[in-house]
Tab-separated table of C-alpha atoms in Angstrom:
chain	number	residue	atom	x	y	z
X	654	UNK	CA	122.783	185.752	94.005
X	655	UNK	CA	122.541	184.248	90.472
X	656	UNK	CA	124.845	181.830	91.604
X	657	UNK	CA	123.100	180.811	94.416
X	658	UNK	CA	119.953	180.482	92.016
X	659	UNK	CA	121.628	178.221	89.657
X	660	UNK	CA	122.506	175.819	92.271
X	661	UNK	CA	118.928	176.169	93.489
X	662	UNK	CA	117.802	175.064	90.021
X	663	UNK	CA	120.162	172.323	89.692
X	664	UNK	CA	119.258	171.128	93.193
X	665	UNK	CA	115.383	171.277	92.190
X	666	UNK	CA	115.980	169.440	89.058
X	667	UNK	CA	118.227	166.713	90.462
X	668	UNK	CA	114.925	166.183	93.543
X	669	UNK	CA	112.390	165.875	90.256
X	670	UNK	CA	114.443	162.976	88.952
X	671	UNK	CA	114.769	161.341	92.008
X	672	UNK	CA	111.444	161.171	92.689
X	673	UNK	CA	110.358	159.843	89.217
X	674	UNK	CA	113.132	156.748	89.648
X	675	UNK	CA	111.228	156.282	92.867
X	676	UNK	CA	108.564	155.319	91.170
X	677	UNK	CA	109.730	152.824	88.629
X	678	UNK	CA	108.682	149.687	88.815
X	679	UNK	CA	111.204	147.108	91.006
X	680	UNK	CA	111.547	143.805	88.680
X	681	UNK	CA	112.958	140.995	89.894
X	682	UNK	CA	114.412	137.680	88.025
X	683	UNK	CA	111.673	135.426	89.367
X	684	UNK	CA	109.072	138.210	89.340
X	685	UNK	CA	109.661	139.005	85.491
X	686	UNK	CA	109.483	135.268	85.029
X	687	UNK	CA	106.297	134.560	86.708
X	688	UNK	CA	104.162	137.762	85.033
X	689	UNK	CA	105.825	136.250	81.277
X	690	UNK	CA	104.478	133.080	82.018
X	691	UNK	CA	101.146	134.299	83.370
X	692	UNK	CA	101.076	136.652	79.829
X	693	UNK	CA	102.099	133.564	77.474
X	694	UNK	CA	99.087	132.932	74.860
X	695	UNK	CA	101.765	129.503	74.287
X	696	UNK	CA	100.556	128.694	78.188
X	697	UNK	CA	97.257	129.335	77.464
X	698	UNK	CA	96.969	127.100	74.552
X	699	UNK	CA	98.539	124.297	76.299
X	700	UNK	CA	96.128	124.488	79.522
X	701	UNK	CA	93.163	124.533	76.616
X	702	UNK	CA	94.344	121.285	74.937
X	703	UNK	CA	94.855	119.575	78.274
X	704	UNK	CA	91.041	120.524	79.007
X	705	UNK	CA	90.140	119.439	75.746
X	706	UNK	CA	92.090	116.200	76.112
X	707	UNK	CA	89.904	115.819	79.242
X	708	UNK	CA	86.768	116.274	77.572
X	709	UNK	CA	87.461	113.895	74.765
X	710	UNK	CA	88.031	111.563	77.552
X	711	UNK	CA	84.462	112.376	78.814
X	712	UNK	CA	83.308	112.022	75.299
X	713	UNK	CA	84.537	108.027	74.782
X	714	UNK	CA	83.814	106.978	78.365
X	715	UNK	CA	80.254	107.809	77.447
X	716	UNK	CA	80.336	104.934	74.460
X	717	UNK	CA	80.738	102.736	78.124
X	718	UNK	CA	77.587	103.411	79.447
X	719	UNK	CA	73.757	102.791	78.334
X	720	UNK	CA	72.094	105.076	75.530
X	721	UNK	CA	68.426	106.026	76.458
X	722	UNK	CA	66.544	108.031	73.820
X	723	UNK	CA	62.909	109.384	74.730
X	724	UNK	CA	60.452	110.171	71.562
X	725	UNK	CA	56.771	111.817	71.657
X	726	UNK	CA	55.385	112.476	68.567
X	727	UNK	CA	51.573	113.517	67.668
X	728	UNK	CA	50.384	113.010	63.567
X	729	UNK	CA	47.030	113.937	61.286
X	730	UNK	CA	46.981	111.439	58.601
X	731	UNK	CA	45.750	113.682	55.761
X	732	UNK	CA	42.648	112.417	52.799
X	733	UNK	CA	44.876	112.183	50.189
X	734	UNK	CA	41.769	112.865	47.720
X	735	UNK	CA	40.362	115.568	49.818
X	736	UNK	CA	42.846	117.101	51.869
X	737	UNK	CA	41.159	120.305	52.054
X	738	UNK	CA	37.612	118.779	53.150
X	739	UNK	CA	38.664	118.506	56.645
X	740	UNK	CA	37.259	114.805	56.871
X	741	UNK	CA	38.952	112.168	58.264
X	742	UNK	CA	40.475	109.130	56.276
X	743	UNK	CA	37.666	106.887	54.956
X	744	UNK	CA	37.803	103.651	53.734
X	745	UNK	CA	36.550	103.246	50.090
X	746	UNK	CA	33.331	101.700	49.361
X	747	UNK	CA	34.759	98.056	48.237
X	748	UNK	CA	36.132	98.236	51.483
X	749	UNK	CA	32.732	98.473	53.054
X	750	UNK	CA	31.174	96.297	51.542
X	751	UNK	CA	34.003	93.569	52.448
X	752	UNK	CA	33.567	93.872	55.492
X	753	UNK	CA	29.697	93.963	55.400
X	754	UNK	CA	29.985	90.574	54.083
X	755	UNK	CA	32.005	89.329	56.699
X	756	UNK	CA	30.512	90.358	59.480
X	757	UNK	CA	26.802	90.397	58.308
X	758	UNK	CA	26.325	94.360	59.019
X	759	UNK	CA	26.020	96.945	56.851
X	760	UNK	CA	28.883	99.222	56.530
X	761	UNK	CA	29.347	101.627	53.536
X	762	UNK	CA	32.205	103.599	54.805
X	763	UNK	CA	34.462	102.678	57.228
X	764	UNK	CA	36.417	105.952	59.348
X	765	UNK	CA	39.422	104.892	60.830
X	766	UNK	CA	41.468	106.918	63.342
X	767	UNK	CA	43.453	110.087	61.793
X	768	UNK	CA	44.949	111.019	65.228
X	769	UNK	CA	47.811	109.304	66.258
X	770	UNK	CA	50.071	109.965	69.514
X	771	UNK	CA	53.027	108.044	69.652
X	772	UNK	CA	55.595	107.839	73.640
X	773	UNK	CA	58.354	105.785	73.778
X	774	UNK	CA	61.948	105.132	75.074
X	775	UNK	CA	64.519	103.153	73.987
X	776	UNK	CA	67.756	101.775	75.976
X	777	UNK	CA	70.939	100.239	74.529
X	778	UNK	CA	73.445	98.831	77.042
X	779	UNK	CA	77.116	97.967	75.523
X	780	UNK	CA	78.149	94.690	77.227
X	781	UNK	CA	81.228	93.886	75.043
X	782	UNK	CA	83.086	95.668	72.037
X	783	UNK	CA	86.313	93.066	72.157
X	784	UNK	CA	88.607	95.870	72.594
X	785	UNK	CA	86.705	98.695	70.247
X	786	UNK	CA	85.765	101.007	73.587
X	787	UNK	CA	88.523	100.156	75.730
X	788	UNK	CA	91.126	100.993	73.237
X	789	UNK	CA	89.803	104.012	72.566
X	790	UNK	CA	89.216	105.250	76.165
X	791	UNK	CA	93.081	104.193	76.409
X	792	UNK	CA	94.313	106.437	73.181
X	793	UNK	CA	92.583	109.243	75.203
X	794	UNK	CA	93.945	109.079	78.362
X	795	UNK	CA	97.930	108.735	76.337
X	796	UNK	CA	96.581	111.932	74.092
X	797	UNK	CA	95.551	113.270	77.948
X	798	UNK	CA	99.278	112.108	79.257
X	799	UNK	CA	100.589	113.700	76.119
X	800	UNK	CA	98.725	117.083	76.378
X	801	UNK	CA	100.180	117.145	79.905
X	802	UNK	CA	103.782	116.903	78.591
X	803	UNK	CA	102.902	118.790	76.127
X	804	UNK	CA	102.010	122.008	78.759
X	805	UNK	CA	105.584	121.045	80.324
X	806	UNK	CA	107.515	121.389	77.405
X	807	UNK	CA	105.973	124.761	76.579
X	808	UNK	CA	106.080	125.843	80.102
X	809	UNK	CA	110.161	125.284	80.027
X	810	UNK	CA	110.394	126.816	76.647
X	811	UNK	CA	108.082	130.199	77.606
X	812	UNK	CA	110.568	130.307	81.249
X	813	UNK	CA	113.515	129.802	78.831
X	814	UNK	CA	112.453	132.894	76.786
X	815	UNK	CA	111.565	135.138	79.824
X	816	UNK	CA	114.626	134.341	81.372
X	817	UNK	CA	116.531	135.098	77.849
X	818	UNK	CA	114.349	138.589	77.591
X	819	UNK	CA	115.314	139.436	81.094
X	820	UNK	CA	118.960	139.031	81.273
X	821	UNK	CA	119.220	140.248	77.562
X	822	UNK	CA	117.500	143.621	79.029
X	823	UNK	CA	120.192	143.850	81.845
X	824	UNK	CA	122.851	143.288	79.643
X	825	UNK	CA	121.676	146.490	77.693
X	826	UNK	CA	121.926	148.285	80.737
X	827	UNK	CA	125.522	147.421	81.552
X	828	UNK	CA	126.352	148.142	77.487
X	829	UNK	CA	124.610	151.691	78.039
X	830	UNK	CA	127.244	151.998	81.350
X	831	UNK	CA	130.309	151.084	79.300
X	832	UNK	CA	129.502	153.188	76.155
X	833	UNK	CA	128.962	156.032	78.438
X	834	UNK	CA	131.907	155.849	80.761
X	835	UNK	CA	134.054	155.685	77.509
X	836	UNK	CA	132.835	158.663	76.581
X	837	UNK	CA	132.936	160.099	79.612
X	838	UNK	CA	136.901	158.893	79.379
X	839	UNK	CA	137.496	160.949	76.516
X	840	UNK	CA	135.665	163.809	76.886
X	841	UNK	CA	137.492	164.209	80.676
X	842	UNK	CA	141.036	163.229	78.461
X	843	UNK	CA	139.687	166.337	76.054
X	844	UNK	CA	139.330	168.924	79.112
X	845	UNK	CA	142.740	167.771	80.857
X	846	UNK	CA	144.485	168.448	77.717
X	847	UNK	CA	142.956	171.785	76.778
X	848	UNK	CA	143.591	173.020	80.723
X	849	UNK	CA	146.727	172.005	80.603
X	850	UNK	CA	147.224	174.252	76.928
X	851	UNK	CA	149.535	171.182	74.967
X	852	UNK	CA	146.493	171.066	72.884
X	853	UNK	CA	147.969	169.612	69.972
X	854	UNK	CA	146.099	170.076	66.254
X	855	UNK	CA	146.428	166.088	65.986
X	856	UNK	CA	145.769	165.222	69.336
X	857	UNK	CA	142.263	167.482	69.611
X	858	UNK	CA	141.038	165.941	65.767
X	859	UNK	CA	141.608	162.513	67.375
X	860	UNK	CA	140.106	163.327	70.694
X	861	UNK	CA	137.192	164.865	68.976
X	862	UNK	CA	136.740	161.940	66.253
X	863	UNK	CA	136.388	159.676	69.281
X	864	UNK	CA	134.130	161.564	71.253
X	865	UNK	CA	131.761	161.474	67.852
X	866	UNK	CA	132.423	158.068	67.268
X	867	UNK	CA	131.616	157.184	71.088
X	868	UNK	CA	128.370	159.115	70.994
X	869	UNK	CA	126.908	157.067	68.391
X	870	UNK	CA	128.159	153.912	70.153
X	871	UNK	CA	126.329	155.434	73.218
X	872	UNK	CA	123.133	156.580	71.019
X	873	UNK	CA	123.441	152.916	69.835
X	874	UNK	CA	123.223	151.452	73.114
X	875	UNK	CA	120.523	153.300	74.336
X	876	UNK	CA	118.171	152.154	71.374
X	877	UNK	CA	118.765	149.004	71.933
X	878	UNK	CA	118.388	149.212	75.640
X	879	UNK	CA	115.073	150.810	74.684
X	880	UNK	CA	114.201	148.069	72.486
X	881	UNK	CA	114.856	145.183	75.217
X	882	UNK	CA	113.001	146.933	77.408
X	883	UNK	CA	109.954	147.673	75.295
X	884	UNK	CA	109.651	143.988	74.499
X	885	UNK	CA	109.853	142.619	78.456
X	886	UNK	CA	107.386	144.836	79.108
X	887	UNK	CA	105.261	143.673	76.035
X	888	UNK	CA	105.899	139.633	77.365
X	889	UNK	CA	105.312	140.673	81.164
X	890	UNK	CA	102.234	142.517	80.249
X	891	UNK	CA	103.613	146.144	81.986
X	892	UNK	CA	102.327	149.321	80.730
X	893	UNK	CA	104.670	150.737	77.948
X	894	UNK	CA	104.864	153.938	80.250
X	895	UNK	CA	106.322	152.267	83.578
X	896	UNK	CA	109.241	152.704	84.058
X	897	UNK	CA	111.487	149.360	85.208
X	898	UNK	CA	114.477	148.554	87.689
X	899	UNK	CA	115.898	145.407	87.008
X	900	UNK	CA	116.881	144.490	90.928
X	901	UNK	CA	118.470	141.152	90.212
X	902	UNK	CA	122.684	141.623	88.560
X	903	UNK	CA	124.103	139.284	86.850
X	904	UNK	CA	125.782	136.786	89.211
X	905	UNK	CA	129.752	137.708	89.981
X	906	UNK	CA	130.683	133.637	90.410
X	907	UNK	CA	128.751	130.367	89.007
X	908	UNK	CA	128.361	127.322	90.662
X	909	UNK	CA	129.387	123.945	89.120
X	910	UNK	CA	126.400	122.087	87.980
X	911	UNK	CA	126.447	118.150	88.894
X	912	UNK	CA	124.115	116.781	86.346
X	913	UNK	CA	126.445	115.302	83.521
X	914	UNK	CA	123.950	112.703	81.561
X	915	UNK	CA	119.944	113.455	80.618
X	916	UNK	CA	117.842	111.133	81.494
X	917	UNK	CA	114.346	112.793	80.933
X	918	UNK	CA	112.804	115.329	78.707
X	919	UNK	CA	108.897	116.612	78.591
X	920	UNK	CA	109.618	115.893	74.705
X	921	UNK	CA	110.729	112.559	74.998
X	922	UNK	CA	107.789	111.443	77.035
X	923	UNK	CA	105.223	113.712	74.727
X	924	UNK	CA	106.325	111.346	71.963
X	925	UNK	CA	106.049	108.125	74.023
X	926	UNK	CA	102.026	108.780	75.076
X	927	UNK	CA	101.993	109.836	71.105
X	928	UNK	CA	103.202	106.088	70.681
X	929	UNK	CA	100.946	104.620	72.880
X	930	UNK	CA	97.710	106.655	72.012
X	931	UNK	CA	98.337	105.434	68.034
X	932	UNK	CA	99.045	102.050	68.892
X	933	UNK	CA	95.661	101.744	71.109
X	934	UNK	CA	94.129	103.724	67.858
X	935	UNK	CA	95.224	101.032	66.243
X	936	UNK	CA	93.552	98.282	68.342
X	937	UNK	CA	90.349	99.865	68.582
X	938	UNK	CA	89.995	100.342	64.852
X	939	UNK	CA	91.412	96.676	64.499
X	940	UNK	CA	88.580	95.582	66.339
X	941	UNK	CA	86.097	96.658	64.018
X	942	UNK	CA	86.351	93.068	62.474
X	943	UNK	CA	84.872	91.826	66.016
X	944	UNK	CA	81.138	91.869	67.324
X	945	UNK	CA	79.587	94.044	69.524
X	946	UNK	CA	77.095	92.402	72.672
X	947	UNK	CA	74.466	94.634	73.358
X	948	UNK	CA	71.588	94.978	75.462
X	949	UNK	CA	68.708	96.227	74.694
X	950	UNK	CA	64.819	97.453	75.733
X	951	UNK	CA	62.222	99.502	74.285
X	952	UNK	CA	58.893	100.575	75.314
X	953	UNK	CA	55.611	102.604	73.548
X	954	UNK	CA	52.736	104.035	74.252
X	955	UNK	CA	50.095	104.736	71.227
X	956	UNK	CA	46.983	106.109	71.064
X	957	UNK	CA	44.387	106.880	68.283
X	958	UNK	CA	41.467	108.480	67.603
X	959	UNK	CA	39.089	110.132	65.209
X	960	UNK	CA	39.748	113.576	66.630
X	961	UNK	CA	42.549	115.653	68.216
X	962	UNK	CA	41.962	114.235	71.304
X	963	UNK	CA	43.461	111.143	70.907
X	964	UNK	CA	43.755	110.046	74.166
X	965	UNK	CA	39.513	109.615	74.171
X	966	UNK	CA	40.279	107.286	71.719
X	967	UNK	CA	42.519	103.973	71.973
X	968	UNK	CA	45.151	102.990	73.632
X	969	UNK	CA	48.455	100.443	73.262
X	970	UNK	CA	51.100	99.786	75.126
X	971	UNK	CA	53.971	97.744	74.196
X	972	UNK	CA	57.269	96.465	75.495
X	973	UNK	CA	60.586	94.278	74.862
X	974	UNK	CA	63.631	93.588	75.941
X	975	UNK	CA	66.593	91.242	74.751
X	976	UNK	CA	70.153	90.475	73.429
X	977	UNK	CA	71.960	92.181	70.631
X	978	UNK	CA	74.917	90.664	68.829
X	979	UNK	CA	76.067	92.214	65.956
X	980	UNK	CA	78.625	90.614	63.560
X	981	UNK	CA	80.056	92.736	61.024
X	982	UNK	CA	80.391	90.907	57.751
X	983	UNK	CA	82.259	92.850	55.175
X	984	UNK	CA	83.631	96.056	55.471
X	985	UNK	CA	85.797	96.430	52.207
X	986	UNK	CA	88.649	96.718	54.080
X	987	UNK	CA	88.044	99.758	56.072
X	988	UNK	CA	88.716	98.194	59.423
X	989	UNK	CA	92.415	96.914	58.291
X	990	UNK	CA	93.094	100.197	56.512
X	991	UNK	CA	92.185	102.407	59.366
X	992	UNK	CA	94.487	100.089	62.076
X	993	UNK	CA	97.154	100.174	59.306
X	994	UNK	CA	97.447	103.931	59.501
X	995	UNK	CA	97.453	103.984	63.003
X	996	UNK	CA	100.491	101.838	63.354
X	997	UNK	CA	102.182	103.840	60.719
X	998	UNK	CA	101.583	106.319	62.680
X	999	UNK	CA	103.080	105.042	65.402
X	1000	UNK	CA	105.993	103.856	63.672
X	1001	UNK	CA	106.460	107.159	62.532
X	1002	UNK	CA	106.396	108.581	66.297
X	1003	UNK	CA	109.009	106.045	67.156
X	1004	UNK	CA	111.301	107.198	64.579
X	1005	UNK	CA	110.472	111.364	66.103
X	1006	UNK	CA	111.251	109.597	69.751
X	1007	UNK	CA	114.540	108.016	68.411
X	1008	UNK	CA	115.480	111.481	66.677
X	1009	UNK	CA	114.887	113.710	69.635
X	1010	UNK	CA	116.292	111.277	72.071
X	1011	UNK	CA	120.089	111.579	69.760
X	1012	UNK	CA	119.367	115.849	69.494
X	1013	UNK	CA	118.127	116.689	73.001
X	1014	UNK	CA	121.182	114.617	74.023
X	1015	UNK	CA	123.640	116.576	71.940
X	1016	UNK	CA	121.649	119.680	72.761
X	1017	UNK	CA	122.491	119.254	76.991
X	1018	UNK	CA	125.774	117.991	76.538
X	1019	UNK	CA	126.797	121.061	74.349
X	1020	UNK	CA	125.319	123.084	76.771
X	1021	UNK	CA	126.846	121.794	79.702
X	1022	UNK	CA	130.192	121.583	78.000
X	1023	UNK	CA	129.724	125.488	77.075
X	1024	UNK	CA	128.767	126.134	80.410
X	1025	UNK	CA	131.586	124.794	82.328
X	1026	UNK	CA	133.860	126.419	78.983
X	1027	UNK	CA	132.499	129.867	79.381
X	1028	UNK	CA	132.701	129.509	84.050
X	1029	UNK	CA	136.480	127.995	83.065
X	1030	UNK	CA	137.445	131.170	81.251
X	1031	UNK	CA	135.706	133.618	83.287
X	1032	UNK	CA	138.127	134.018	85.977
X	1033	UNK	CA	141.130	135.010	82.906
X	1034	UNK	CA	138.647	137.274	81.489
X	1035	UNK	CA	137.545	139.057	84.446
X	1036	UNK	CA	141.876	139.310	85.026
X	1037	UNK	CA	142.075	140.651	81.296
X	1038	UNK	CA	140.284	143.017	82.129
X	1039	UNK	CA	141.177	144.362	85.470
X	1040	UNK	CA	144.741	144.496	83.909
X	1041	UNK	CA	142.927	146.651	80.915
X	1042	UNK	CA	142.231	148.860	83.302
X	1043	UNK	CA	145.231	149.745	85.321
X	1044	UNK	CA	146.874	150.118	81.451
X	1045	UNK	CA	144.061	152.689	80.630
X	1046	UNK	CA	145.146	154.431	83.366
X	1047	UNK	CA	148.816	154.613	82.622
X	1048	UNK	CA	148.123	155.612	79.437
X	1049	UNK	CA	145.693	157.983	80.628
X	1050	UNK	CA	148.156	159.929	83.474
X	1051	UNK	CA	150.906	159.569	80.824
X	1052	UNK	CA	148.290	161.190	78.662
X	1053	UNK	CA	148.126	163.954	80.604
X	1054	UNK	CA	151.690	164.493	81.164
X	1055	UNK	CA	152.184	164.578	77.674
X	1056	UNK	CA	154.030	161.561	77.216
X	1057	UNK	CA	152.111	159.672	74.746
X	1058	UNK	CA	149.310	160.734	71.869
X	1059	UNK	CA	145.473	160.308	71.795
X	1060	UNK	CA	145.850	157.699	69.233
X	1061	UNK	CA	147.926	155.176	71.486
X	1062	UNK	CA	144.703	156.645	74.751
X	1063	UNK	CA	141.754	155.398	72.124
X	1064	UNK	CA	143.564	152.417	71.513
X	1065	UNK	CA	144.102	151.538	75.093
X	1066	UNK	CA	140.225	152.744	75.918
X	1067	UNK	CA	138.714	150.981	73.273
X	1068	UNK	CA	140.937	147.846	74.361
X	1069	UNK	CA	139.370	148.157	77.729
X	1070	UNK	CA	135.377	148.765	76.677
X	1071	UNK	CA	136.068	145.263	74.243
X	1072	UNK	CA	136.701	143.696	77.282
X	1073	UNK	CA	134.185	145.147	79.567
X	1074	UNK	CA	131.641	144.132	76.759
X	1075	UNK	CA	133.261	141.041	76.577
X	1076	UNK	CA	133.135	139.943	80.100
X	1077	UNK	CA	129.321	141.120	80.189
X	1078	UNK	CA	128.359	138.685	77.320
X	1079	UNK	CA	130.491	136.149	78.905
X	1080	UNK	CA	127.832	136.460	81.721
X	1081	UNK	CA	125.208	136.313	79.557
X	1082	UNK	CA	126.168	133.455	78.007
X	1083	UNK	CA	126.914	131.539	80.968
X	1084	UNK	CA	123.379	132.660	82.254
X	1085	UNK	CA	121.967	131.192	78.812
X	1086	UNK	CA	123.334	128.029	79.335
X	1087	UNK	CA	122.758	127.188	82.731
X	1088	UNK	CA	118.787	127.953	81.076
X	1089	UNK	CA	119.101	125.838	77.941
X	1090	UNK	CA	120.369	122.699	81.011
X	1091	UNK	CA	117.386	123.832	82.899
X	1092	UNK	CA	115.059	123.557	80.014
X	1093	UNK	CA	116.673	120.226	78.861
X	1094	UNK	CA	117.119	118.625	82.062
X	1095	UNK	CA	114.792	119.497	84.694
């Protein structure tokens, strides 16, 4: 009856667990790279410097079109001698009496209007800048075009890093499977030995150093599996507390990749808009030495009175139009300077360009040449360790027959977990490759 309880138990507990791995979280390859991306604040900023890119664009265009400015304005000129009285302005008594001798009247004081309202719009029309509006609209769109790259090249560098995070994760899950079947090795070595009762005093210390030493291996693994994990969850945005199934293994063969020679790069052409945006810079601040044609118009509406309500009172209109051209005459300089720097800047670009062009080469080509390495080697390593194997196993049944020692079984097992561990990196680092061409080449 106990018995039967026991396996009761054991069946319960084993149904609990299987229903909590039902619920863990299925994560694909593509899946884990598409919630990183969505997650990167690096994505975020790029999309935000496009926009602003656009807007700047917005901004300059607007030095294209006409400038109308509307003012309305209402003032109280103030008796400077009484400005507490509350009177209006007066004309002094001199005054008066000048003009009581021109016009034959008497006047003592003249009271002039105090109560001034003042409409009016203005419009100014660009007709030509030689070069100083165009040049700059054109250095916005490159910094637009450059933005734009810009967004690419972080987009390839944020999928590079999800797809590192990703496989790195899997990888700690087959490490966690080796460690433990190694132990699991020598603790079923320990048990065959005891049964059989050879237990030797040097065999058993051995056994049971290993089985220590493996445990920490194993504890070691499982941190760090714990630690990959924690951080593509952290990128992906998932909740610390799901729990994840990476569905996607790391591929058994590799396919030869055809592109030998890079021809483009988001950096590359980054650098290139860079060039051009400085060198129109450079024209539009060049052509600060040129004139500026204008149009122009104005119109205002003014009326005055003795009171507030000024529009009892008089009234003027009054109107132009014409033909601005301004000519600057000395600047100190400050033209020539500013287009200077700009094609310094430029220059400088150029020289960035040149450099990137010689490293993202080297970069691709050392890639490719370590991916088609690594894919070359794969098929001796995979047969290194298969043959690992079948020699752990000799050792192991000649183990148990008593024909060899423990030390000669570790050596063997920890021959064959080397190359398990070895074969898994292999894959990684093929994996990583095949990436870094991605990133460098697409």
């Amino acid at each position: 009856m106990r018995k039967f309880g026991l396996l009761s138990g054991i069946g319960i507990f084993c149904s609990v667990l299987m229903v909590q791995n039902s619920f863990a979280m299925d994560l694909s390859f593509d899946t884990a790279v598409e919630k990183i991306m969505a997650e990167s604040q690096d994505l975020k900023k790029s999309d935000a410097n496009v926009k602003k890119a656009q807007a700047q664009l917005d901004a300059v265009n607007a030095n294209r079109w006409m400038n109308v400015e509307g003012s309305v304005s209402y003032m109280n000129l103030v008796n400077v001698e009484k400005p507490l009285s509350g009177d209006g302005v007066v004309l002094p008594t001199e005054f008066g009496g000048l003009i009581t001798a021109m016009t034959g009247g008497v006047v003592t004081n003249v009271q002039i209007p105090d109560n001034i309202g003042m409409a009016g719009v203005t419009v100014k029309q660009p007709i030509y800048t030689f070069g100083k509006i165009g040049n700059a609209v054109d250095a916005v769109r490159s910094a637009i075009n450059m933005s734009e790259s810009g967004r690419e090249l972080a987009k390839r560098e944020v999928k590079y890093a999800a797809a590192n995070m990703y496989w790195t994760a899997k990888m700690t899950d087959g490490l966690v499977k080796i460690a433990k079947k190694s132990l699991d090795d020598t603790v079923s070595a320990k048990n065959k030995l005891t049964a059989a009762g050879r237990a030797g005093r040097g065999n058993l210390v051995k056994i049971e150093s290993d089985i220590e030493a493996k445990k920490i291996n194993l504890s070691d693994a499982e941190f760090n599996r714990d630690t990959a994990y924690r951080m593509l969850k952290i990128l992906a945005g998932i909740d610390m507390n799901e729990d994840l199934n990476l569905t996607d293994d790391m591929p058994v063969k590799f396919e030869n990749i055809e592109t030998t020679k890079l021809t483009s790069n988001p950096e590359w052409d980054m650098l290139n808009q860079q060039i051009q945006m400085y060198e129109s810079n450079a024209s539009s601040k060049r052509a600060g030495h040129y004139p500026t044609l204008a149009a122009t118009g104005s119109y205002s509406y003014v009326a005055t009175n003795t009171n507030s309500d000024v529009f009892a009172g008089d009234k003027n209109q009054s109107a132009y139009w014409g033909i601005a051209f301004q000519v600057p005459l000395f600047d100190g300089g400050l033209a020539r300077a500013n287009a200077t720097m700009e094609a310094m800047n430029a220059e400088s670009a150029r020289q960035d360009l040149d450099k990137s062009k010689k490293m993202k080469t080297e970069e691709f080509n050392t890639a490719l040449r370590k991916y088609n390495h690594l894919r070359g080697n794969l098929e001796s390593l995979e047969n290194a360790r298969n043959l690992a194997e079948k020699a752990y196993k000799i050792s192991r049944d000649r183990f148990a027959a008593g024909q060899t020692s423990a030390i000669e079984l570790a050596e063997v097992s920890a021959g064959l977990s080397q190359l398990d561990m070895a074969l898994l990196n292999a894959k990684y680092n093929i994996l990583m490759a095949e990436e870094s061409i991605k990133k460098l080449g697409e």
